[in-house]
Structures are given as structure tokens and as C-alpha cells.
mmCIF file of N, CA, C and O in Angstrom:
data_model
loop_
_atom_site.group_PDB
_atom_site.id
_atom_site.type_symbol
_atom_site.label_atom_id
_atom_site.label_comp_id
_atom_site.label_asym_id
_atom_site.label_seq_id
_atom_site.Cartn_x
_atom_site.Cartn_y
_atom_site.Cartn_z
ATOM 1 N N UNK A 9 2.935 -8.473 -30.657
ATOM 2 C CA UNK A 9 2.018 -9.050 -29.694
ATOM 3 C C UNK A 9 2.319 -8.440 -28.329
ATOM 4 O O UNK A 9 3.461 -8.291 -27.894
ATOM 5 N N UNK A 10 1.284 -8.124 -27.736
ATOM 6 C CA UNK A 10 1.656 -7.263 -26.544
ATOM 7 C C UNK A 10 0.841 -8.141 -25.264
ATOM 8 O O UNK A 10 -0.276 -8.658 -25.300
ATOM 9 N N UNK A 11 1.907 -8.096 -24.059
ATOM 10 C CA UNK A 11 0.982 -9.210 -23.044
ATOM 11 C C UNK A 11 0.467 -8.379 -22.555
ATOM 12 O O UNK A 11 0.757 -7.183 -22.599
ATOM 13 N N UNK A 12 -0.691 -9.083 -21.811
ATOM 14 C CA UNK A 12 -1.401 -7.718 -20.416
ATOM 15 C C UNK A 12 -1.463 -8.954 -19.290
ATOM 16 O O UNK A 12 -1.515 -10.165 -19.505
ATOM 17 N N UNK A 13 -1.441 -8.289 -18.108
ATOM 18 C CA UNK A 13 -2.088 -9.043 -17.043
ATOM 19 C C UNK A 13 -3.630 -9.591 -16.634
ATOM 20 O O UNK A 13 -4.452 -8.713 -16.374
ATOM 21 N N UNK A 14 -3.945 -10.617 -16.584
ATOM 22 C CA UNK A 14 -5.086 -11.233 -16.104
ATOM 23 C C UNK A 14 -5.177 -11.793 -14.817
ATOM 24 O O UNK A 14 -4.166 -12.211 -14.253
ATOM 25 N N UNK A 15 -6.272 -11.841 -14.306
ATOM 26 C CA UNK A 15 -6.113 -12.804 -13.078
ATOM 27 C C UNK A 15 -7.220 -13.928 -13.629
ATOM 28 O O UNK A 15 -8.183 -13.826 -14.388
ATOM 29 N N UNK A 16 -6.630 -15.058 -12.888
ATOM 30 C CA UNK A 16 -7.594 -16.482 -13.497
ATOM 31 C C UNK A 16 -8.522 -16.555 -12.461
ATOM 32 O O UNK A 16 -8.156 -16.547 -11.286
ATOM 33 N N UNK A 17 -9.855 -16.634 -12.839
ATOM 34 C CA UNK A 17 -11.007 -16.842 -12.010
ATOM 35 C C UNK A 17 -11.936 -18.444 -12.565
ATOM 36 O O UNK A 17 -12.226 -18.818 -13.702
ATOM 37 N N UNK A 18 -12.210 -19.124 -11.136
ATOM 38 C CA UNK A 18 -12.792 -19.957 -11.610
ATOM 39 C C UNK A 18 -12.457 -21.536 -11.279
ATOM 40 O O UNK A 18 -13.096 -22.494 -10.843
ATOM 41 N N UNK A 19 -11.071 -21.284 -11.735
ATOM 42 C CA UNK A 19 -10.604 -22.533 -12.052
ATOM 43 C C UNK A 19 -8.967 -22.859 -11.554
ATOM 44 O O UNK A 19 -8.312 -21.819 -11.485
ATOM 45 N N UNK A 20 -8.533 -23.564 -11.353
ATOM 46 C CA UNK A 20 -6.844 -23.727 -11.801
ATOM 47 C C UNK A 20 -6.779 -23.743 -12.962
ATOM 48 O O UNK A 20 -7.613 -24.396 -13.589
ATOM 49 N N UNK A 21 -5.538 -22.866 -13.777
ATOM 50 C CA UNK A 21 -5.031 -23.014 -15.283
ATOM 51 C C UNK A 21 -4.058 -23.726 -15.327
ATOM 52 O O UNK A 21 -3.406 -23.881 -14.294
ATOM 53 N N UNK A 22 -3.680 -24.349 -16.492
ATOM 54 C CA UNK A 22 -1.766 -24.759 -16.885
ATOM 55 C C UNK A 22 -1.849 -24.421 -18.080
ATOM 56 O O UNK A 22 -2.579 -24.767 -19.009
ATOM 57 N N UNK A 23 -0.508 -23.260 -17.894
ATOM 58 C CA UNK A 23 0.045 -22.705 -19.026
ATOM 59 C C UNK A 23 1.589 -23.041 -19.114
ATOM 60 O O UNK A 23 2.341 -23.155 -18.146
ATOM 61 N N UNK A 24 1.902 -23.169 -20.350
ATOM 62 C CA UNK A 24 3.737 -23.722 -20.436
ATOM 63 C C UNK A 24 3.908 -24.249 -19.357
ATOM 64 O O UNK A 24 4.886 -23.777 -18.776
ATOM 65 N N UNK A 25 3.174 -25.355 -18.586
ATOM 66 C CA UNK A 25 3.598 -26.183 -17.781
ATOM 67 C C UNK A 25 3.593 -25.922 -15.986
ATOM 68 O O UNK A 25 3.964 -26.676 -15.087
ATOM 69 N N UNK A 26 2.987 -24.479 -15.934
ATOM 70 C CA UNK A 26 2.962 -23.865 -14.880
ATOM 71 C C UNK A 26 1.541 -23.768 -14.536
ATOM 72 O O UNK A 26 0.562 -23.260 -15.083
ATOM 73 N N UNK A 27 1.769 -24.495 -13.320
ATOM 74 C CA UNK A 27 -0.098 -24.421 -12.790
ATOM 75 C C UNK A 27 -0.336 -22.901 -12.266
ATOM 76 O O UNK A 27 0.671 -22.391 -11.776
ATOM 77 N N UNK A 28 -1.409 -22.162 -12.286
ATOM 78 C CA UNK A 28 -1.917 -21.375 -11.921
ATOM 79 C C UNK A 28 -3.138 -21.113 -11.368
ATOM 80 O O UNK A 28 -4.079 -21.170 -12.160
ATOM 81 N N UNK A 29 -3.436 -20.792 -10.019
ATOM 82 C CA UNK A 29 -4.658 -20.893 -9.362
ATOM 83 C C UNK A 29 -5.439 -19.897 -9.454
ATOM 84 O O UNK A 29 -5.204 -18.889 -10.120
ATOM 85 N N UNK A 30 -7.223 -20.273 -8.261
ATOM 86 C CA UNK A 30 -7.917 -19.583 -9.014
ATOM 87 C C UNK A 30 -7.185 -18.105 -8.116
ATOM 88 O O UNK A 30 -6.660 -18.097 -7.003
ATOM 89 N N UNK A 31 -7.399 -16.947 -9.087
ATOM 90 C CA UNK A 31 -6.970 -15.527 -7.931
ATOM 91 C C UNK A 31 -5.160 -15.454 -8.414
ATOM 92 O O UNK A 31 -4.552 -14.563 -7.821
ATOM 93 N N UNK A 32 -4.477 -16.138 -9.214
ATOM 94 C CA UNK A 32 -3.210 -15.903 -9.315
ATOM 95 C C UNK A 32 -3.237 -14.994 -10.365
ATOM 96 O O UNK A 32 -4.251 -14.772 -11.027
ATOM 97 N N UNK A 33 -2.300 -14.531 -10.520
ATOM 98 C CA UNK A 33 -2.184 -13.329 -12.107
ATOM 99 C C UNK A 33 -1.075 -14.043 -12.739
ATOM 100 O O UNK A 33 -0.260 -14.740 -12.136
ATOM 101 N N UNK A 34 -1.104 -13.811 -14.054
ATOM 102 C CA UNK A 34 -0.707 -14.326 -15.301
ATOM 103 C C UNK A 34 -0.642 -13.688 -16.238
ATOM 104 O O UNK A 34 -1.679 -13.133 -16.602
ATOM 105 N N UNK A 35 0.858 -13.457 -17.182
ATOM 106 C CA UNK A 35 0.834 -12.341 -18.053
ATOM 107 C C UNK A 35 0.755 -12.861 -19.245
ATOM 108 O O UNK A 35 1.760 -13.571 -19.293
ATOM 109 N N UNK A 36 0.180 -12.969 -20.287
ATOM 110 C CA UNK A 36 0.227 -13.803 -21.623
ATOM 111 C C UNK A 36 -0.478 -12.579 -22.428
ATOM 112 O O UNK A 36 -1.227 -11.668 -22.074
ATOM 113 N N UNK A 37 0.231 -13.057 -23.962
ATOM 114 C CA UNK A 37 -0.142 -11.991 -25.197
ATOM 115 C C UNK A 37 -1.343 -12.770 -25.685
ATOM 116 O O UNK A 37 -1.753 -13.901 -25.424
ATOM 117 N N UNK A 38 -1.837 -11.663 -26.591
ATOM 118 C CA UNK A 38 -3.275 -11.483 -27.259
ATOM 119 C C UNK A 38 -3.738 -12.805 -27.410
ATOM 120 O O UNK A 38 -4.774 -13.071 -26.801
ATOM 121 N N UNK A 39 -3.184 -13.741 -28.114
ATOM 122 C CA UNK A 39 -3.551 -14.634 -28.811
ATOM 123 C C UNK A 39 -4.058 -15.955 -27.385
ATOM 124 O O UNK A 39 -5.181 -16.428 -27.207
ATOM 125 N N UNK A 40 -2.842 -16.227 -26.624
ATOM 126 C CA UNK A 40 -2.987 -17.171 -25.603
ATOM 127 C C UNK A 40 -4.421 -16.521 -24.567
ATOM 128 O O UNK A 40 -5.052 -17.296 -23.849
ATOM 129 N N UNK A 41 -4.723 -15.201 -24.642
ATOM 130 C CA UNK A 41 -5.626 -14.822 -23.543
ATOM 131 C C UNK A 41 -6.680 -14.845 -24.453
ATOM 132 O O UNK A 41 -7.727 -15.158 -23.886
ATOM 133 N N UNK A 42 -6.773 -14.693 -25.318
ATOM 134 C CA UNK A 42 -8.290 -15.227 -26.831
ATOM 135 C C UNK A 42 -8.529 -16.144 -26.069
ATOM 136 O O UNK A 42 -9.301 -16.005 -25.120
ATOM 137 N N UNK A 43 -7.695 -17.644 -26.434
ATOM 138 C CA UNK A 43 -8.092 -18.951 -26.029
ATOM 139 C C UNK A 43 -8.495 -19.004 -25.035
ATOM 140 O O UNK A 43 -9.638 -19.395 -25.269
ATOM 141 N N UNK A 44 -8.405 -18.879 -23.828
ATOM 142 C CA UNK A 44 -8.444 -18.590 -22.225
ATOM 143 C C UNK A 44 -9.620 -17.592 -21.394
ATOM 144 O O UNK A 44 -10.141 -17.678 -20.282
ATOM 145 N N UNK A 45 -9.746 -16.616 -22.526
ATOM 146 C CA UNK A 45 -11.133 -15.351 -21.946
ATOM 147 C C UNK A 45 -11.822 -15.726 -20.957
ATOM 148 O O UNK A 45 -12.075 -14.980 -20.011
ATOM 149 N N UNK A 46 -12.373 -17.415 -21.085
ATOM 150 C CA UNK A 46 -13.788 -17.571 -20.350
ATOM 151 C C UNK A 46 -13.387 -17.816 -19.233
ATOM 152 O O UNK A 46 -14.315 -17.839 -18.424
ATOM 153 N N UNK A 47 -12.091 -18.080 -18.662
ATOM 154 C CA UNK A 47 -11.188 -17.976 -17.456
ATOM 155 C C UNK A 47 -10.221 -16.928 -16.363
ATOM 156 O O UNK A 47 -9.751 -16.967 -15.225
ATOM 157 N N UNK A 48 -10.297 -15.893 -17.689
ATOM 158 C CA UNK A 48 -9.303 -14.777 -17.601
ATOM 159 C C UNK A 48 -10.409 -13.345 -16.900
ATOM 160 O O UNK A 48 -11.637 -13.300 -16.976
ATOM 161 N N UNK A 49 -9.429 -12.244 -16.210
ATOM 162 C CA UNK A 49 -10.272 -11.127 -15.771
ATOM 163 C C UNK A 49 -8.858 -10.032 -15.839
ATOM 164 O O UNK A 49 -7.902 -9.757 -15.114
ATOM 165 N N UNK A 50 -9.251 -9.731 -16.825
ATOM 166 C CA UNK A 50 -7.941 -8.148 -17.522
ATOM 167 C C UNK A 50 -7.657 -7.907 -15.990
ATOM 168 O O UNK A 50 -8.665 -8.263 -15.379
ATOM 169 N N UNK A 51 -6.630 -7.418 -15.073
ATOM 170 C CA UNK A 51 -6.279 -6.727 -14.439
ATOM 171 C C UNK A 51 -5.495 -5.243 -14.954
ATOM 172 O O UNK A 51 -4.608 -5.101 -15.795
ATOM 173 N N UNK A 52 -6.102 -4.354 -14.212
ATOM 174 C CA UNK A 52 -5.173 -2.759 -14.366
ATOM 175 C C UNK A 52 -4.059 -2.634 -13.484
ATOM 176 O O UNK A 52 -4.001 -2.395 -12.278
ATOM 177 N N UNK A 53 -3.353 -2.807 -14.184
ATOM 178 C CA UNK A 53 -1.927 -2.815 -13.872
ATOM 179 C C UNK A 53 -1.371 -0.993 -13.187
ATOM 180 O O UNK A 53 -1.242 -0.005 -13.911
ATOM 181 N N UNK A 54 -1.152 -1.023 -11.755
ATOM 182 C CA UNK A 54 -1.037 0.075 -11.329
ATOM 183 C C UNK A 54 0.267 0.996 -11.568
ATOM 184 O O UNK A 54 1.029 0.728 -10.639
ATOM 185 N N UNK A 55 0.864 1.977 -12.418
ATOM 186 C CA UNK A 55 1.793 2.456 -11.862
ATOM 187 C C UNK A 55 2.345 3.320 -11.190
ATOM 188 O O UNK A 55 1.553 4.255 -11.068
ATOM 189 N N UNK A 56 3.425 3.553 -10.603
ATOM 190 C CA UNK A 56 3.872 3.989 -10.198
ATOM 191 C C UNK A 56 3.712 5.537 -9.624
ATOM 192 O O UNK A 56 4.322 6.469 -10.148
ATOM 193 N N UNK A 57 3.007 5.674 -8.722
ATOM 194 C CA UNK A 57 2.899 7.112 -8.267
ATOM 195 C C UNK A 57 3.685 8.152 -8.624
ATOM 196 O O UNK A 57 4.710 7.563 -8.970
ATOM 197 N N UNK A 58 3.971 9.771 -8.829
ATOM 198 C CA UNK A 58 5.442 10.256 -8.873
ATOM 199 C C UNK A 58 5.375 10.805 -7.639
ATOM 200 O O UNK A 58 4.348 10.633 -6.982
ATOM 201 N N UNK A 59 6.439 11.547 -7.118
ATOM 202 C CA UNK A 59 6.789 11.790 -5.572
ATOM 203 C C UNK A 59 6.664 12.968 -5.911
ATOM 204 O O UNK A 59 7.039 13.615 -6.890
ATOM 205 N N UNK A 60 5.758 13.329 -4.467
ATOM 206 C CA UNK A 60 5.202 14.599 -4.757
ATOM 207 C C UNK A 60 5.893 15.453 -3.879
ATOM 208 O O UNK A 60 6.551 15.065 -2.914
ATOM 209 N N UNK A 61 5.651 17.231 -4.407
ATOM 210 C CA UNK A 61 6.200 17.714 -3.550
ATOM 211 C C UNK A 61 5.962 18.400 -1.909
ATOM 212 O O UNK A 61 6.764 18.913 -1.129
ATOM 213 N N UNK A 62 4.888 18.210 -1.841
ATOM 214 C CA UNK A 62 4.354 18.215 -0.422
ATOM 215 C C UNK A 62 5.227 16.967 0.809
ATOM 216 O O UNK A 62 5.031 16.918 2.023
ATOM 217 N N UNK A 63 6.095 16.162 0.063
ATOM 218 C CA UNK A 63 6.999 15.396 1.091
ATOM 219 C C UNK A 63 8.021 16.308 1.806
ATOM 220 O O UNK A 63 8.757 15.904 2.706
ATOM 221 N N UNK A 64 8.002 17.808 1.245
ATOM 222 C CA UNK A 64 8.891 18.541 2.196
ATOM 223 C C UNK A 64 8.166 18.674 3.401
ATOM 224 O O UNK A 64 8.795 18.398 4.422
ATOM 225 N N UNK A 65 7.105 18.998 3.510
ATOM 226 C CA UNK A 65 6.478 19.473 4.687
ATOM 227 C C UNK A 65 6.533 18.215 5.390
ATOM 228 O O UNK A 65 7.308 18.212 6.346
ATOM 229 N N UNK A 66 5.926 17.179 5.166
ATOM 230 C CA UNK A 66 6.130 15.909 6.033
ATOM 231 C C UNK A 66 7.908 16.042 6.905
ATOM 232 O O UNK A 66 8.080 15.933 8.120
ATOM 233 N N UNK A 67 8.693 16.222 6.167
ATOM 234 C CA UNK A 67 10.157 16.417 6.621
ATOM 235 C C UNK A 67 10.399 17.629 7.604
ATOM 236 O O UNK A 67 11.351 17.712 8.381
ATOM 237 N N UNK A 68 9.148 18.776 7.412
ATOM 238 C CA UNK A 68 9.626 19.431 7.956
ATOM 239 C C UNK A 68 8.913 19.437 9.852
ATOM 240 O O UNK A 68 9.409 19.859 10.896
ATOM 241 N N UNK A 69 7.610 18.771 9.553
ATOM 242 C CA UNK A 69 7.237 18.805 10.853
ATOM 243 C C UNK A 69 7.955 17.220 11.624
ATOM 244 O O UNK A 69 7.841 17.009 12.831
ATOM 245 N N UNK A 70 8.465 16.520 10.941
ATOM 246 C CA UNK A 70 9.431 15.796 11.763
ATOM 247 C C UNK A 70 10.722 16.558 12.246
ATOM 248 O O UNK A 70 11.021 16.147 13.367
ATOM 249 N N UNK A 71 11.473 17.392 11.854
ATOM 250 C CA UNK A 71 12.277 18.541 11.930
ATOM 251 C C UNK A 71 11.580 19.076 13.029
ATOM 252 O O UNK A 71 12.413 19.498 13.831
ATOM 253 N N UNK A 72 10.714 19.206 13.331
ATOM 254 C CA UNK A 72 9.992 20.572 14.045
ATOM 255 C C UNK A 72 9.885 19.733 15.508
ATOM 256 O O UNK A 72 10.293 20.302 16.520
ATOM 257 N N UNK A 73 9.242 18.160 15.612
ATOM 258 C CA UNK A 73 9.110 17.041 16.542
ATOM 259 C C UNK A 73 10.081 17.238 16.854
ATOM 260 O O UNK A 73 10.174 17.505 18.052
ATOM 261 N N UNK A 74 11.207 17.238 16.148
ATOM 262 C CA UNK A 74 12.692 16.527 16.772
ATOM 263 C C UNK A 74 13.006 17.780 17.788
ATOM 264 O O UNK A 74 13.366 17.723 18.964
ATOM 265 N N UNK A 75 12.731 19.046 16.883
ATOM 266 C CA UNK A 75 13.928 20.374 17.826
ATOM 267 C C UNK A 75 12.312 20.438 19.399
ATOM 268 O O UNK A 75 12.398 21.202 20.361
ATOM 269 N N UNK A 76 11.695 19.940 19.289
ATOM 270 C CA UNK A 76 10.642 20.236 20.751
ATOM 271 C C UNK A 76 11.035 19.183 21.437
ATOM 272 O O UNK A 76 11.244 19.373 22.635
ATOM 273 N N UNK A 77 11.221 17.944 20.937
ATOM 274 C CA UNK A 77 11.695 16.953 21.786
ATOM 275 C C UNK A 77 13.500 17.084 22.400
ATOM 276 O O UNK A 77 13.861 16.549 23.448
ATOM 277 N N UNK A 78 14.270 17.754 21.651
ATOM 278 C CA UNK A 78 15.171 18.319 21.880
ATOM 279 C C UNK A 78 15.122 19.939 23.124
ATOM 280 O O UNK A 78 16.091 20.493 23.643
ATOM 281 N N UNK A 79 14.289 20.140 23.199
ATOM 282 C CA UNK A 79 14.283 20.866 24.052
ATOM 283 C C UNK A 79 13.304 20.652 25.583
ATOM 284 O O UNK A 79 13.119 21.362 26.571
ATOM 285 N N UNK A 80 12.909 19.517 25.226
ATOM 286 C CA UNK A 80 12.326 19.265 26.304
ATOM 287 C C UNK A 80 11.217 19.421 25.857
ATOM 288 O O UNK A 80 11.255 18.485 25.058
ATOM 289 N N UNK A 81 10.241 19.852 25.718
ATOM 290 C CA UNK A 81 8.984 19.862 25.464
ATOM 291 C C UNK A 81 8.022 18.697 25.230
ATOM 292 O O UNK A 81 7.387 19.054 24.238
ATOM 293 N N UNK A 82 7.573 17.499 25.606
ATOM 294 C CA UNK A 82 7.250 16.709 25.379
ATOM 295 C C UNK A 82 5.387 16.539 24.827
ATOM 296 O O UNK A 82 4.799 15.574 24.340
ATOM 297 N N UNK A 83 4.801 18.225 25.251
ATOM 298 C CA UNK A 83 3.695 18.202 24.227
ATOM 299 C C UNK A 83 2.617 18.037 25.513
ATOM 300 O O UNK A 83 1.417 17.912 25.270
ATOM 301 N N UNK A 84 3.144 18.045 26.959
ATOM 302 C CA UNK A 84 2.365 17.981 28.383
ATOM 303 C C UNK A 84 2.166 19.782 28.527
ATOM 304 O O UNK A 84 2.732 20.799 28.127
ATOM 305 N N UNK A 85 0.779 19.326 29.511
ATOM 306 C CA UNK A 85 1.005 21.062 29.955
ATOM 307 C C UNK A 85 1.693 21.541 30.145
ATOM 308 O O UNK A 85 2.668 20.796 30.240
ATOM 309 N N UNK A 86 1.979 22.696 30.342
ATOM 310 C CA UNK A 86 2.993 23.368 30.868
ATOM 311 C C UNK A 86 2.653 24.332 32.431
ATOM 312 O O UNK A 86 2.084 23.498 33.136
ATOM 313 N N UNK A 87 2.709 25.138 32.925
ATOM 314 C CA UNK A 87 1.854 25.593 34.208
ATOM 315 C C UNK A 87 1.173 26.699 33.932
ATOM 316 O O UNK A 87 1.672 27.800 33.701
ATOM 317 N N UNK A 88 0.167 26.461 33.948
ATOM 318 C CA UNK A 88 -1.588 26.782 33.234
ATOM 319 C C UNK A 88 -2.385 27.137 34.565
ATOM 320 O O UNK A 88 -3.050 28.174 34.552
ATOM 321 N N UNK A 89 -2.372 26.567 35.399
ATOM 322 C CA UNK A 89 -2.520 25.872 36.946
ATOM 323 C C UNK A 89 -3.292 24.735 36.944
ATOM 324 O O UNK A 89 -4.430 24.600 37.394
ATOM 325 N N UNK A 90 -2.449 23.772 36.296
ATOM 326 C CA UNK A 90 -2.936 22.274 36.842
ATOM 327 C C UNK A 90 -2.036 22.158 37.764
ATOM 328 O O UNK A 90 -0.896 22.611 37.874
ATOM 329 N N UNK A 91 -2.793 21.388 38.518
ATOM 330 C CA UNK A 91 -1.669 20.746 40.010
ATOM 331 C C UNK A 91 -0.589 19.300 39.077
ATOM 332 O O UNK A 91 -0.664 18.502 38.142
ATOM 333 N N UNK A 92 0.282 19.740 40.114
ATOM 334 C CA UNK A 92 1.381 18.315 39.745
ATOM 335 C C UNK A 92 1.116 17.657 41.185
ATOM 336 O O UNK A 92 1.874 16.697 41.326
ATOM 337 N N UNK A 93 0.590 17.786 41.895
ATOM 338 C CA UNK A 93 0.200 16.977 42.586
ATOM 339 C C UNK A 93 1.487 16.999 44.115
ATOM 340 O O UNK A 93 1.503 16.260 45.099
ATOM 341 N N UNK A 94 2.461 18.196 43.728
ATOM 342 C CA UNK A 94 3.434 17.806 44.553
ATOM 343 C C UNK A 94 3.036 18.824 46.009
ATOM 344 O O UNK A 94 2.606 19.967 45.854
ATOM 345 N N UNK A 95 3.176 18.427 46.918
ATOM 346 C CA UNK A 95 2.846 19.210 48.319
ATOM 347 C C UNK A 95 1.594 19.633 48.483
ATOM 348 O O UNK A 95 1.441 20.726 49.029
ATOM 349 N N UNK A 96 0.486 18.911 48.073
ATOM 350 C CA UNK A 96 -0.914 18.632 48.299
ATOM 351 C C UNK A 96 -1.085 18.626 49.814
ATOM 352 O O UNK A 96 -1.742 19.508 50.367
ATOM 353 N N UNK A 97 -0.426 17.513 50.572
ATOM 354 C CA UNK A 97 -0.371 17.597 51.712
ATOM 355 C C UNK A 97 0.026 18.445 52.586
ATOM 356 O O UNK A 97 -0.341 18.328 53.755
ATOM 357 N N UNK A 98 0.784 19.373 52.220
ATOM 358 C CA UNK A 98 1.632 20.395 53.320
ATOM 359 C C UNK A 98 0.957 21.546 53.731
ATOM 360 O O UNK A 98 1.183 22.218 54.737
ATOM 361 N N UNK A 99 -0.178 21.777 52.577
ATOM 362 C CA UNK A 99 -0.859 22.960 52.578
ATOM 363 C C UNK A 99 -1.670 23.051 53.496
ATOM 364 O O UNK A 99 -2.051 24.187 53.778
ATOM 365 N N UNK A 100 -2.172 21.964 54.219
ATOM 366 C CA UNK A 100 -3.743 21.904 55.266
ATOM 367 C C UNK A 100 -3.019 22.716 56.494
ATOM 368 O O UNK A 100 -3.648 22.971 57.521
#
């Protein structure tokens, strides 16, 4: 007998003594989810992603953030000729 997951729609259930609301999930084998169907909604049970290998690159442009922030670079202009605004006044 193999269980699957359901979610209960509808109603509150009690199963082996355990209330279950409507929207809760509940794992029970073939036979107990027969009885139950007109209450029950199969859920797909998700698994587990595998780790892919494109997580190097994520590592590497944090690597890359760190050595610019390490050097100062904070990702501002640099002198392009925007004004910094310093000795605006001195010039007239």
C-alpha cells in the first residue's frame, strides 16, 4: 500500500483522531483515500531540485563585487567630467 499526499477541500476531516482542516495536507494509503475521494485533492509532491552548475558563476561575480569594493570602486562615476561640485564658487 503506498500513501500519496492529498489536500482536504471542503470540509474539516478526522482521521486516527487527528482533525484536519479545510487546505491542510494529509498523507494516507490507497484504501483510506478511496473512502475519503469526495474530500480529498491528490497533491504533486515537489522534489527536490539538483544543484546546478551555473552556481559557480553566481560565486564568482560575488568574488568580483568583493575585489571592486576592496579597491575602492564603489560603482560611482569616475571623472568623465561630472562636477563634484567642489570649488564651484572660486571660479567666478
Amino acid at each position: 500500500m503506498s500513501k500519496q499526499t492529498y489536500r482536504v477541500r471542503g470540509i474539516d476531516l478526522d482521521h486516527d483522531g487527528k482533525r484536519y482542516h479545510d487546505g491542510d495536507t494529509i498523507e494516507l494509503g490507497d484504501q483510506d483515500a478511496a473512502e475519503k475521494r469526495r474530500w480529498l485533492e491528490r497533491v504533486a509532491v515537489a522534489k527536490p531540485a539538483p544543484e546546478m552548475a551555473d552556481s559557480s558563476k553566481s560565486d564568482k561575480a560575488a568574488k568580483a563585487d568583493e575585489k571592486k569594493l576592496a579597491e575602492g570602486d564603489t560603482g560611482a562615476a569616475k571623472d568623465k567630467g561630472q562636477s563634484t561640485n567642489e570649488g564651484e564658487g572660486a571660479k567666478q
